[in-house]
Coordinates of C-alpha atoms in Angstrom, one line a residue:
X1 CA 90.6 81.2 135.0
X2 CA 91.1 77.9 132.8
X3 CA 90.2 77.9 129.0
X4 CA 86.6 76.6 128.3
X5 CA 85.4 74.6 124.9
X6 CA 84.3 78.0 123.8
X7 CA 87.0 80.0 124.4
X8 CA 88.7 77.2 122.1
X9 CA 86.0 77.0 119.2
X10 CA 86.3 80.9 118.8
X11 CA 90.4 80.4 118.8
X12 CA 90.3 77.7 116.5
X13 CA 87.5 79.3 114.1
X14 CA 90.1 82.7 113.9
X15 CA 93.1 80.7 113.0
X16 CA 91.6 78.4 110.8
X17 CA 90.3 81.8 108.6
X18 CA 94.1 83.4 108.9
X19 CA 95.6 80.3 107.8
X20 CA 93.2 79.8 105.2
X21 CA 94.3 83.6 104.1
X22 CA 97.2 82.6 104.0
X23 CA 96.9 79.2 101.8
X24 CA 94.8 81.0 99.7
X25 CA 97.2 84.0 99.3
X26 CA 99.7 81.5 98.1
X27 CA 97.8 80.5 95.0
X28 CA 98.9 84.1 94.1
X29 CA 102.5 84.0 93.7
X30 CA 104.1 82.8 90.5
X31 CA 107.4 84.2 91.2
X32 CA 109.9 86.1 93.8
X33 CA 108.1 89.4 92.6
X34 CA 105.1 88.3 93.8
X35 CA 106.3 87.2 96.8
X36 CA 108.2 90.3 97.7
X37 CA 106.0 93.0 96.5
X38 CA 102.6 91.3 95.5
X39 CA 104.0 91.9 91.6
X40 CA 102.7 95.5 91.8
X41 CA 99.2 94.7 91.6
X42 CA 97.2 95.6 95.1
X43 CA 94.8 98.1 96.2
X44 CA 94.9 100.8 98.8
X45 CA 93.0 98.2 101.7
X46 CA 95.8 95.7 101.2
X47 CA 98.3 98.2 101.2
X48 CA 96.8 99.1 104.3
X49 CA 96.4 95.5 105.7
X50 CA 100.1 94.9 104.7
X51 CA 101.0 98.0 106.6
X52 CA 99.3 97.0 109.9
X53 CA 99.5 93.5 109.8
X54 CA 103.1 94.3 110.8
X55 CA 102.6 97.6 112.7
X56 CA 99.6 96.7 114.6
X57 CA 101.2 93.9 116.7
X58 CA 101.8 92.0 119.8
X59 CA 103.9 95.5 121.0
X60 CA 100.6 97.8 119.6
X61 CA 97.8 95.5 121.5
X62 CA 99.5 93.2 124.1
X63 CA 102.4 95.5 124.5
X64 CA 100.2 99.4 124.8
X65 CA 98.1 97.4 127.3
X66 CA 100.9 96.2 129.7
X67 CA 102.4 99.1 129.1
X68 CA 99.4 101.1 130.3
X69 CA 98.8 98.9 133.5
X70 CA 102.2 100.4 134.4
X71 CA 101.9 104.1 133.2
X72 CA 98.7 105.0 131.7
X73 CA 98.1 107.0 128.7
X74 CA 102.1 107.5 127.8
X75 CA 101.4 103.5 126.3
X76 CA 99.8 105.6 123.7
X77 CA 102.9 106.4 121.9
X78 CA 103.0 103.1 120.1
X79 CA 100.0 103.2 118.2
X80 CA 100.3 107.8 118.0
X81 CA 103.8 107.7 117.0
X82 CA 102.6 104.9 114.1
X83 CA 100.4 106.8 113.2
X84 CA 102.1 110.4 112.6
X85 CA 104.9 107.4 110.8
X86 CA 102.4 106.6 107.9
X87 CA 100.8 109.8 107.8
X88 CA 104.4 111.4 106.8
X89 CA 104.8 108.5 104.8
X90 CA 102.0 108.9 102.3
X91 CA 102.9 113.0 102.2
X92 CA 106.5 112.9 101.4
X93 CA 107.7 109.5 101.0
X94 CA 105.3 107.2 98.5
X95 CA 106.5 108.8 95.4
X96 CA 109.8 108.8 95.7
X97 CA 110.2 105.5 97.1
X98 CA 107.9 103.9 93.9
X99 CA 109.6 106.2 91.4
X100 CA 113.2 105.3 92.9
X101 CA 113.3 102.1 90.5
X102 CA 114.0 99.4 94.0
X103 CA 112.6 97.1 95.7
X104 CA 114.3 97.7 99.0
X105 CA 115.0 101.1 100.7
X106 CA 118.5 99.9 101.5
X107 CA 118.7 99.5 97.5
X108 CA 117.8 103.5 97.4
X109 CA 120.2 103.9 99.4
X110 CA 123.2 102.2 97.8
X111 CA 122.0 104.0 94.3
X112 CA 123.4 106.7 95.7
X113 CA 126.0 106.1 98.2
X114 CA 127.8 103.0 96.8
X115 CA 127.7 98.6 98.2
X116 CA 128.9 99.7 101.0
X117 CA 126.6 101.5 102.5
X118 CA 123.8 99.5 101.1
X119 CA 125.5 96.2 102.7
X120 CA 126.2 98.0 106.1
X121 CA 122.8 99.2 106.1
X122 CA 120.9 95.8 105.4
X123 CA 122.6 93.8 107.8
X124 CA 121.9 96.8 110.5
X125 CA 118.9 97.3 109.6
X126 CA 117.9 93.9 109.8
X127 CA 119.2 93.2 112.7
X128 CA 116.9 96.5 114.1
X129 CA 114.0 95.1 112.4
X130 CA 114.9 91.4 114.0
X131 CA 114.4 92.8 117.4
X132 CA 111.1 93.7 116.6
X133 CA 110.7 90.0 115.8
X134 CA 111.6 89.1 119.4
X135 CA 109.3 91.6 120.8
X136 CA 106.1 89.4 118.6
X137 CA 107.6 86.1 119.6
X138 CA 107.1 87.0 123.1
X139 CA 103.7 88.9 122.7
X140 CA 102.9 85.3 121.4
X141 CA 104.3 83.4 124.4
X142 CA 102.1 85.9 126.4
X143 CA 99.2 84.7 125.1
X144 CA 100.1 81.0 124.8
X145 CA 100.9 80.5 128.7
X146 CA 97.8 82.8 129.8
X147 CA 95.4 80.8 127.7
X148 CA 96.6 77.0 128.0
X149 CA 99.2 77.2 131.2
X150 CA 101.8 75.9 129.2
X151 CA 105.2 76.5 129.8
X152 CA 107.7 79.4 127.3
X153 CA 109.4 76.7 125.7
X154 CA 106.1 75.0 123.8
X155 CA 104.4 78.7 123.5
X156 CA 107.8 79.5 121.2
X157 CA 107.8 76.9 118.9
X158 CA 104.0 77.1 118.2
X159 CA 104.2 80.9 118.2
X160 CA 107.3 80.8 115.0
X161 CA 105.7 77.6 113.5
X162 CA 102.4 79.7 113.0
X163 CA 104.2 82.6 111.6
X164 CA 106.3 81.0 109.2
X165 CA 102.3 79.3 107.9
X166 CA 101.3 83.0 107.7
X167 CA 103.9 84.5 105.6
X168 CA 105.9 81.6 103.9
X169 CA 103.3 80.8 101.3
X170 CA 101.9 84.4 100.6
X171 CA 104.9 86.4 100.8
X172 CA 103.7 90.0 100.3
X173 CA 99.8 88.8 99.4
X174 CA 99.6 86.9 102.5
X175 CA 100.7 89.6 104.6
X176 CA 98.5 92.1 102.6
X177 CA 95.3 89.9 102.2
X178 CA 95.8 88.3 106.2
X179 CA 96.2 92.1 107.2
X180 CA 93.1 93.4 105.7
X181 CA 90.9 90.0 107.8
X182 CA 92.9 91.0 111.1
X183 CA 92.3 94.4 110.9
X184 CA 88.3 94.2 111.1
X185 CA 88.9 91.4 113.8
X186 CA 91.0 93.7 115.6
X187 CA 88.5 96.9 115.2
X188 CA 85.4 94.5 116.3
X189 CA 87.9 93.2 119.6
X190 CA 88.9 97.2 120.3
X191 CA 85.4 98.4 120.4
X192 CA 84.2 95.2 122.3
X193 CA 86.8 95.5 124.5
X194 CA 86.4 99.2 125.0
X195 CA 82.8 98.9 125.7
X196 CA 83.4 96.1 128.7
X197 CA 85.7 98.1 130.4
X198 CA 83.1 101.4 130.3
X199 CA 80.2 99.4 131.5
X200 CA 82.0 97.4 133.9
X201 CA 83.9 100.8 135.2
X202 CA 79.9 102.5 134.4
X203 CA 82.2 105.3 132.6
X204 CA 85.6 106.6 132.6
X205 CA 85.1 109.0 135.6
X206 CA 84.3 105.7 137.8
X207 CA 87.0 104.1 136.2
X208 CA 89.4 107.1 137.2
X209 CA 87.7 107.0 140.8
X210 CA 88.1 103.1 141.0
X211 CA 92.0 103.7 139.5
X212 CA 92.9 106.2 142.7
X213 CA 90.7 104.2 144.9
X214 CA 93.1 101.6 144.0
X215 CA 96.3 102.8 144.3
X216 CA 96.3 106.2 147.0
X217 CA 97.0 105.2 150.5
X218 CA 97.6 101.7 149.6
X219 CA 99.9 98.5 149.9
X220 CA 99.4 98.4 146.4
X221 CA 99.8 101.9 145.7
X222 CA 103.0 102.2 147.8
X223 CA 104.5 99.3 145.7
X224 CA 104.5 101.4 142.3
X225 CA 105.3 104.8 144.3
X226 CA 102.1 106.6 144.5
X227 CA 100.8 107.9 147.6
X228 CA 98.8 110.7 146.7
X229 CA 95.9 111.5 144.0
X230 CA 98.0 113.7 142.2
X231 CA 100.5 110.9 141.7
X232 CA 98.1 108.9 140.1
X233 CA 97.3 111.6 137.7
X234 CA 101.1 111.9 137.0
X235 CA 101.3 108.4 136.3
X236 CA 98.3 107.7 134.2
X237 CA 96.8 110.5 132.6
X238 CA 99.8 112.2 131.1
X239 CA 101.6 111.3 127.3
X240 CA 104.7 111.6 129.3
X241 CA 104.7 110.1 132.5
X242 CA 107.8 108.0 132.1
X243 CA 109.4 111.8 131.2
X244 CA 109.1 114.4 128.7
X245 CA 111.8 113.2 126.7
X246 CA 111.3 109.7 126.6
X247 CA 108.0 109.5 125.7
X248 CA 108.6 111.7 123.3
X249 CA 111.5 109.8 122.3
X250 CA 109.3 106.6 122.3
X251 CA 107.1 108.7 119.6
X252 CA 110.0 109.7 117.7
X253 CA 111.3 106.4 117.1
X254 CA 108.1 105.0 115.8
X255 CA 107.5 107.4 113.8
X256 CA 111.1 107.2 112.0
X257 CA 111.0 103.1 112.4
X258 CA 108.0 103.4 110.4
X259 CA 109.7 105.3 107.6
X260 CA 112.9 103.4 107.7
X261 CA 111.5 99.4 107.6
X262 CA 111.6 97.4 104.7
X263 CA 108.1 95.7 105.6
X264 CA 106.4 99.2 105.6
X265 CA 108.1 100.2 102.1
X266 CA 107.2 96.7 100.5
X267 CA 103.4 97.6 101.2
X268 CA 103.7 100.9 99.4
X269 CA 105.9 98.9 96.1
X270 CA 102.9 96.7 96.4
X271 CA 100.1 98.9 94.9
X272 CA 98.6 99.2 91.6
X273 CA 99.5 102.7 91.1
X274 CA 100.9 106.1 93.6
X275 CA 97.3 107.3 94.4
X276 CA 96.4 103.4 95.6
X277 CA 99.5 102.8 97.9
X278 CA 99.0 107.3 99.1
X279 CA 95.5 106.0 100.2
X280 CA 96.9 103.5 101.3
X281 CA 99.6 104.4 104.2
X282 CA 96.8 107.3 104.9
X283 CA 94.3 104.4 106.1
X284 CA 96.9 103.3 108.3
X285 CA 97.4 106.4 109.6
X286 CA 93.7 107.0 110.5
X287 CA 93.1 103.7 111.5
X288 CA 96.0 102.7 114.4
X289 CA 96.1 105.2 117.0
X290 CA 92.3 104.1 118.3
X291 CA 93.0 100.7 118.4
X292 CA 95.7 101.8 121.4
X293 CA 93.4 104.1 123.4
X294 CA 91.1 101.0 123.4
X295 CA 94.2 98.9 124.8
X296 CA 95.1 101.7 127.4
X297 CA 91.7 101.5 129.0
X298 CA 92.1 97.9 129.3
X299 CA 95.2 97.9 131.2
X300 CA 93.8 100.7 133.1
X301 CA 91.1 98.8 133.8
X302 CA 93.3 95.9 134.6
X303 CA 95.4 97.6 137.4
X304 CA 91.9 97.6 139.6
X305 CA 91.7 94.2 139.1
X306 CA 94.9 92.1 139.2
X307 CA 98.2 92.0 140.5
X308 CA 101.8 90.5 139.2
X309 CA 103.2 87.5 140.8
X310 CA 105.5 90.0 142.0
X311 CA 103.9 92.5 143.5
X312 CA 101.6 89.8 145.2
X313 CA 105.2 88.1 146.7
X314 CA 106.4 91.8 148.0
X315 CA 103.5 92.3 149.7
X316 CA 103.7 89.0 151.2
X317 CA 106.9 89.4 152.3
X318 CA 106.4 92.4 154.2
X319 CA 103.4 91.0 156.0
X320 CA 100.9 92.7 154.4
X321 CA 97.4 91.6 152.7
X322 CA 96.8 90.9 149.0
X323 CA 93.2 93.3 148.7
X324 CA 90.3 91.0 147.5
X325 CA 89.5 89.8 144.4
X326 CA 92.6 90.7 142.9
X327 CA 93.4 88.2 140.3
X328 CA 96.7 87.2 140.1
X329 CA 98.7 87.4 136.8
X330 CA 102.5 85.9 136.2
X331 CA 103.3 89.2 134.3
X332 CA 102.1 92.4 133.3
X333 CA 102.6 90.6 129.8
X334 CA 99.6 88.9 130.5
X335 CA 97.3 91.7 131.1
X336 CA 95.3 91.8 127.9
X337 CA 95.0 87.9 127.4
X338 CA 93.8 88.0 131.2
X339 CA 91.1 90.3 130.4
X340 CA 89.4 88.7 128.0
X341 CA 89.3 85.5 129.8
X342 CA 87.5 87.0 132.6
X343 CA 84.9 89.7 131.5
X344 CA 84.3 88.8 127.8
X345 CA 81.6 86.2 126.8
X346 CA 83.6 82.6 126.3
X347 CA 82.8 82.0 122.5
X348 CA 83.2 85.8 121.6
X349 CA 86.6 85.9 124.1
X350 CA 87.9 82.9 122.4
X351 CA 87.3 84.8 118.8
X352 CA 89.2 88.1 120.3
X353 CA 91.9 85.7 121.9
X354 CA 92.1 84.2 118.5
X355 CA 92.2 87.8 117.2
X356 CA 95.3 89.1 119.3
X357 CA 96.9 85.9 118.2
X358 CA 97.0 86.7 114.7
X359 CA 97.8 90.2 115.7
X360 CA 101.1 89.1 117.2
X361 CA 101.6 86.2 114.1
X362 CA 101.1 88.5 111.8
X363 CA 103.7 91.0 113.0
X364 CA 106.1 88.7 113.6
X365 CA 105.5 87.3 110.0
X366 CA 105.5 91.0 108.4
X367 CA 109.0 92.1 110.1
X368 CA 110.5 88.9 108.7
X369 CA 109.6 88.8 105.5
X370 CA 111.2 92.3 105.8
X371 CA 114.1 90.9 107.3
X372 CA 114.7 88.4 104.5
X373 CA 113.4 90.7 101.8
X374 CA 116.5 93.0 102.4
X375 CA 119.0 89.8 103.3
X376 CA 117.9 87.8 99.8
X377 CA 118.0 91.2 97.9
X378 CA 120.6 93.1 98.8
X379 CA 123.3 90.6 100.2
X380 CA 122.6 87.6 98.6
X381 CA 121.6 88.1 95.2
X382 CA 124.7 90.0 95.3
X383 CA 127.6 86.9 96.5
X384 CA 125.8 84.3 94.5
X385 CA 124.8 84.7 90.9
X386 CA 122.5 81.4 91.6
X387 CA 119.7 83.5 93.0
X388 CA 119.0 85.3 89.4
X389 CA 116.7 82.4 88.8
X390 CA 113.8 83.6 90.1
X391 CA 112.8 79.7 91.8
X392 CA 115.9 79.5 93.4
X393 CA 115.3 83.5 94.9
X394 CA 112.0 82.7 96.1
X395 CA 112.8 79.5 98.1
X396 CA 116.0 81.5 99.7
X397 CA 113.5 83.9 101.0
X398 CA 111.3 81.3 102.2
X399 CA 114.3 79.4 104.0
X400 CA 115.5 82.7 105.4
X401 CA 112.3 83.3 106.9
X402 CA 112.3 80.1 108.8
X403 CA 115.5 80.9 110.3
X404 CA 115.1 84.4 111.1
X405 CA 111.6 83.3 113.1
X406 CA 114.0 80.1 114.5
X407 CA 116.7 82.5 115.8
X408 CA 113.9 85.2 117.5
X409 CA 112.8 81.8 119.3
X410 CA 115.9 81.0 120.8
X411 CA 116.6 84.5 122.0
X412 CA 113.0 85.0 123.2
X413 CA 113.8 82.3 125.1
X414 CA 116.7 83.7 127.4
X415 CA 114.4 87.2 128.0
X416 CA 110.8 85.7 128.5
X417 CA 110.3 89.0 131.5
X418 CA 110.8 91.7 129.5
X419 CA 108.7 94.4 128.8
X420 CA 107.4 94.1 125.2
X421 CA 107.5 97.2 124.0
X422 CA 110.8 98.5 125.3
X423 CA 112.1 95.5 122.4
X424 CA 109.6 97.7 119.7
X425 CA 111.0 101.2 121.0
X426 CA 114.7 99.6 120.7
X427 CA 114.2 98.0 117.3
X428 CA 112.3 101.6 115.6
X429 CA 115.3 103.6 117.1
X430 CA 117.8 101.6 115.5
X431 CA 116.3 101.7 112.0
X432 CA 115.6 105.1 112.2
X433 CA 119.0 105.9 112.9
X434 CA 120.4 103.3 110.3
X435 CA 117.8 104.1 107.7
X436 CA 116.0 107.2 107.8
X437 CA 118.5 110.1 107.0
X438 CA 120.8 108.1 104.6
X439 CA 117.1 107.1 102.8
X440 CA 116.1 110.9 103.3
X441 CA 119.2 112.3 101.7
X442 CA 119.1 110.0 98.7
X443 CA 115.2 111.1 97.8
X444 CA 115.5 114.3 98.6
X445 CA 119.1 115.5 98.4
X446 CA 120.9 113.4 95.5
X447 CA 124.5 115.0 95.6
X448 CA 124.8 116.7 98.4
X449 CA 126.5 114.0 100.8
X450 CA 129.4 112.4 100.7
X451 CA 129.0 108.6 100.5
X452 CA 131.9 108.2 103.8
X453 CA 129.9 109.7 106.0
X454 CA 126.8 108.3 105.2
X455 CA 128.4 105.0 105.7
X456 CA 129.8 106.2 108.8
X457 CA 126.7 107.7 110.8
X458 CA 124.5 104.1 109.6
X459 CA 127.3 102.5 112.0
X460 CA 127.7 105.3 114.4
X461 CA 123.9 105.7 114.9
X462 CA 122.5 102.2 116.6
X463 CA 126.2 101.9 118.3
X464 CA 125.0 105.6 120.0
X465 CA 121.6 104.6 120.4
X466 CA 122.9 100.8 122.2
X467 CA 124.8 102.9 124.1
X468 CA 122.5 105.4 125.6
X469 CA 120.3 102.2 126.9
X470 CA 123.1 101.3 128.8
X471 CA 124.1 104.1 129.9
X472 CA 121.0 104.7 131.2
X473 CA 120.3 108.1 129.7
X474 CA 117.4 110.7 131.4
X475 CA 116.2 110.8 127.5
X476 CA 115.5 108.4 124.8
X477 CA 118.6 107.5 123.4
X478 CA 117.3 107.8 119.9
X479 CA 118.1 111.3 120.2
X480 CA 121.7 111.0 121.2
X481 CA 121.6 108.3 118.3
X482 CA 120.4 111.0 115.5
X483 CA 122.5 113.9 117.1
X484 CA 125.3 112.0 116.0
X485 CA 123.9 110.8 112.5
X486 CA 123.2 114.8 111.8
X487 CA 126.4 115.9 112.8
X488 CA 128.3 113.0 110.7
X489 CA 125.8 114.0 107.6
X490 CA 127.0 117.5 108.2
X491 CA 130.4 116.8 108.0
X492 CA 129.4 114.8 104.8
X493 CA 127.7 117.9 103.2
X494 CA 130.8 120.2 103.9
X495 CA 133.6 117.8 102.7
X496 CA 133.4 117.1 98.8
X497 CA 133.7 113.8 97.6
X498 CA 132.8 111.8 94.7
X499 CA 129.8 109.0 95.4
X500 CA 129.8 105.5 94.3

């Protein structure tokens, strides 16, 4: 279905808000405090809004609904495994981290366990948190190609040119302030989009019926593997589906991503006072894991509906017909974008459409402010004694953004198939395993580990958790990763040493 002159006005209307956020928010930065952690001064809904405008993102919306037009409720993990993340965060983590005297958590870290580790652990973790980046570049290109047909190439620069408006004026107030706007957008485009799918399905039982209906003793059903009714249950009614172990794996690293990313920390630093950024990360916690049940029963909804370009060519292949009134998608990528187009009014689809384009701006602008937040603070700062002028630190960061968001481009470019959220699951493994336990051991255990092996399990971590991908492990490989960051740490605690 082409884009009508509604569809547009409602797209336009949402970006001109956001960017106007964004402008605005700019007025509000005098310096590279300011920028970085809103110079201390916001309140528990823009901590909040900081914390999902990053968290909440292409991979929570765009991503949980292809995600759940393949395998049902598992999709869930995303948005569930965020949530436990900043629940846990605002228990054990907010007062430490703003009575720890930093500004990044890699800073807490090298307190404690010497430059090396804190250098090490920047350019890993960034690296973990510039996957992420990728994943909201191509949640963006998504969007882009389903809405105006045009090709990846176009869709990537408009997607990182957009982004780099979002954050590179408002730093920490723009993500904050922009956060707070998308996240009653998103709400009103959840329950919306919620409610569509019930009437349309005239409840979730029919929509259960129509999903089996579907997919049991079908062409279409034999192409994903199902063949009976309890296969379909199997596949999209269980949190683990894909496998005890990875789904739960998928929850695990959310829930230690969240913990372990610079964006997520900066939110907390942000606040006025402990009670304000507490209130805070609890918000977030209440607040994400509805918006992905409203994006499972979209792609749910979905799979009656339309088929891949793939699927449609296998079927073809084999002689067999496509069923009627399937509508044909290039990807499952373009599930949720697809869905709005065709059962939401056009003005009111262009204003969700505009919605989940924020959604996926503003979390690629979040993670790369965190990106260049840890770079600018604890790599650069350090080599050149130029950046203790506070001008000169804020444009780095601002130029650092633009090629962190350049770079995601180019590489979003050479992978424009791949399944969004497998890039978010990836990037929270690798910071958990870089970030969480040295962070956890510096809080909560000051003395206790030596500063070798900390150094030693933030490299031995991702390199286990890269590994297990291509391996092709039965589990998550985040678990192999932390196995062998608690057995280093271990080793750490038992050998005495002296720390930096």
């Amino acid at each position: 279905m082409d884009i009508g002159i509604w569809n547009l006005l409602g797209i336009i209307l949402i970006i001109a808000i956001i960017i106007g956020v964004g402008i605005y928010s700019g007025r509000m930065v005098s310096d590279a405090s300011d920028f970085d952690t809103g110079g201390g001064k916001a309140g528990p809904w823009i901590v909040c809004g900081a914390i999902m405008g990053s968290l909440v993102s292409g991979q929570a919306t765009i991503g949980t609904a292809q995600l759940a037009f393949e395998y049902g409720m598992s999709a869930w993990w995303f948005t569930l495994g965020s949530g436990i993340g900043c629940l846990i965060l605002a228990i054990g983590y907010v007062i430490p981290l703003r009575h720890s005297g930093s500004i990044t958590l890699l800073e807490v870290i090298g307190k404690e366990y010497g430059t090396k580790a804190e250098y090490a652990g920047s350019v890993l973790c960034s690296i973990g948190i510039f996957i992420s980046v990728i994943a909201q570049v191509l949640s963006s290109c998504a969007l882009l190609t389903t809405i105006f047909h045009m090709d990846f190439l176009p869709a990537a620069m408009i997607s990182v040119v957009v982004m780099m408006i979002y954050v590179v004026f408002g730093g920490a107030w723009g993500a904050g302030m922009g956060g707070v706007v998308k996240l009653i957008l998103l709400y009103g485009a959840s329950i919306l989009g919620l409610g569509i799918v019930l009437t349309n399905s005239h409840g979730i039982s029919a929509l259960i019926d129509q999903l089996r209906a579907t997919l049991v003793g079908t062409d279409v059903g034999e192409l994903a593997g199902i063949t009976a009714s309890e296969d379909v249950s199997a596949r999209y009614f269980s949190l683990f589906s894909r496998g005890f172990l990875k789904d739960m794996g998928s929850g695990l690293s959310l829930l230690l991503g969240v913990l372990a990313t610079q964006t997520y920390a900066q939110a907390i630093w942000s606040a006025k006072s402990d009670s304000k950024a507490r209130k805070g990360a609890m918000l977030s916690a209440v607040l994400i894991p509805p918006i992905g049940i409203a994006c499972i029963f979209i792609g749910m909804f979905m799979r009656n509906h339309c088929m891949t370009t793939d699927e449609i060519a296998a079927l073809t292949e084999t002689g067999k017909g496509i069923p009627e009134g399937m509508i044909e998608i290039a990807s499952s990528s373009q599930v949720f974008p697809t869905f709005v187009l065709h059962y939401m009014p056009k003005f009111i689809g262009g204003i969700v459409l505009g919605t989940l384009l924020v959604t996926v701006i503003a979390g690629g602008a979040g993670l790369s402010l965190g990106v260049a937040t840890i770079l600018v603070n604890d790599i650069f700062c350090k080599i050149s004694k130029q950046l203790a002028d506070v001008k000169k630190k804020l444009y780095t960061t601002r130029v650092t953004i633009v090629v962190i968001l350049c770079c995601a481009a180019a590489i979003a470019l050479v992978v424009p198939g791949a399944i969004i959220n497998d890039f978010g699951f990836l990037s929270m493994g690798i910071r958990g395993t870089v970030v969480f336990i040295p962070l956890t051991c510096a809080l909560f255990a000051k003395g206790k580990v030596a500063s070798w092996a900390v150094l030693v399990s933030m490299a031995a971590g991702p390199i286990a958790v890269l590994g297990g991908n291509l391996l092709g492990l039965p589990f998550d490989s985040l678990f192999l990763g932390i196995f062998v960051c608690l057995v280093i740490i271990g080793a750490g605690v038992l050998a005495p040493s002296k720390n930096a």
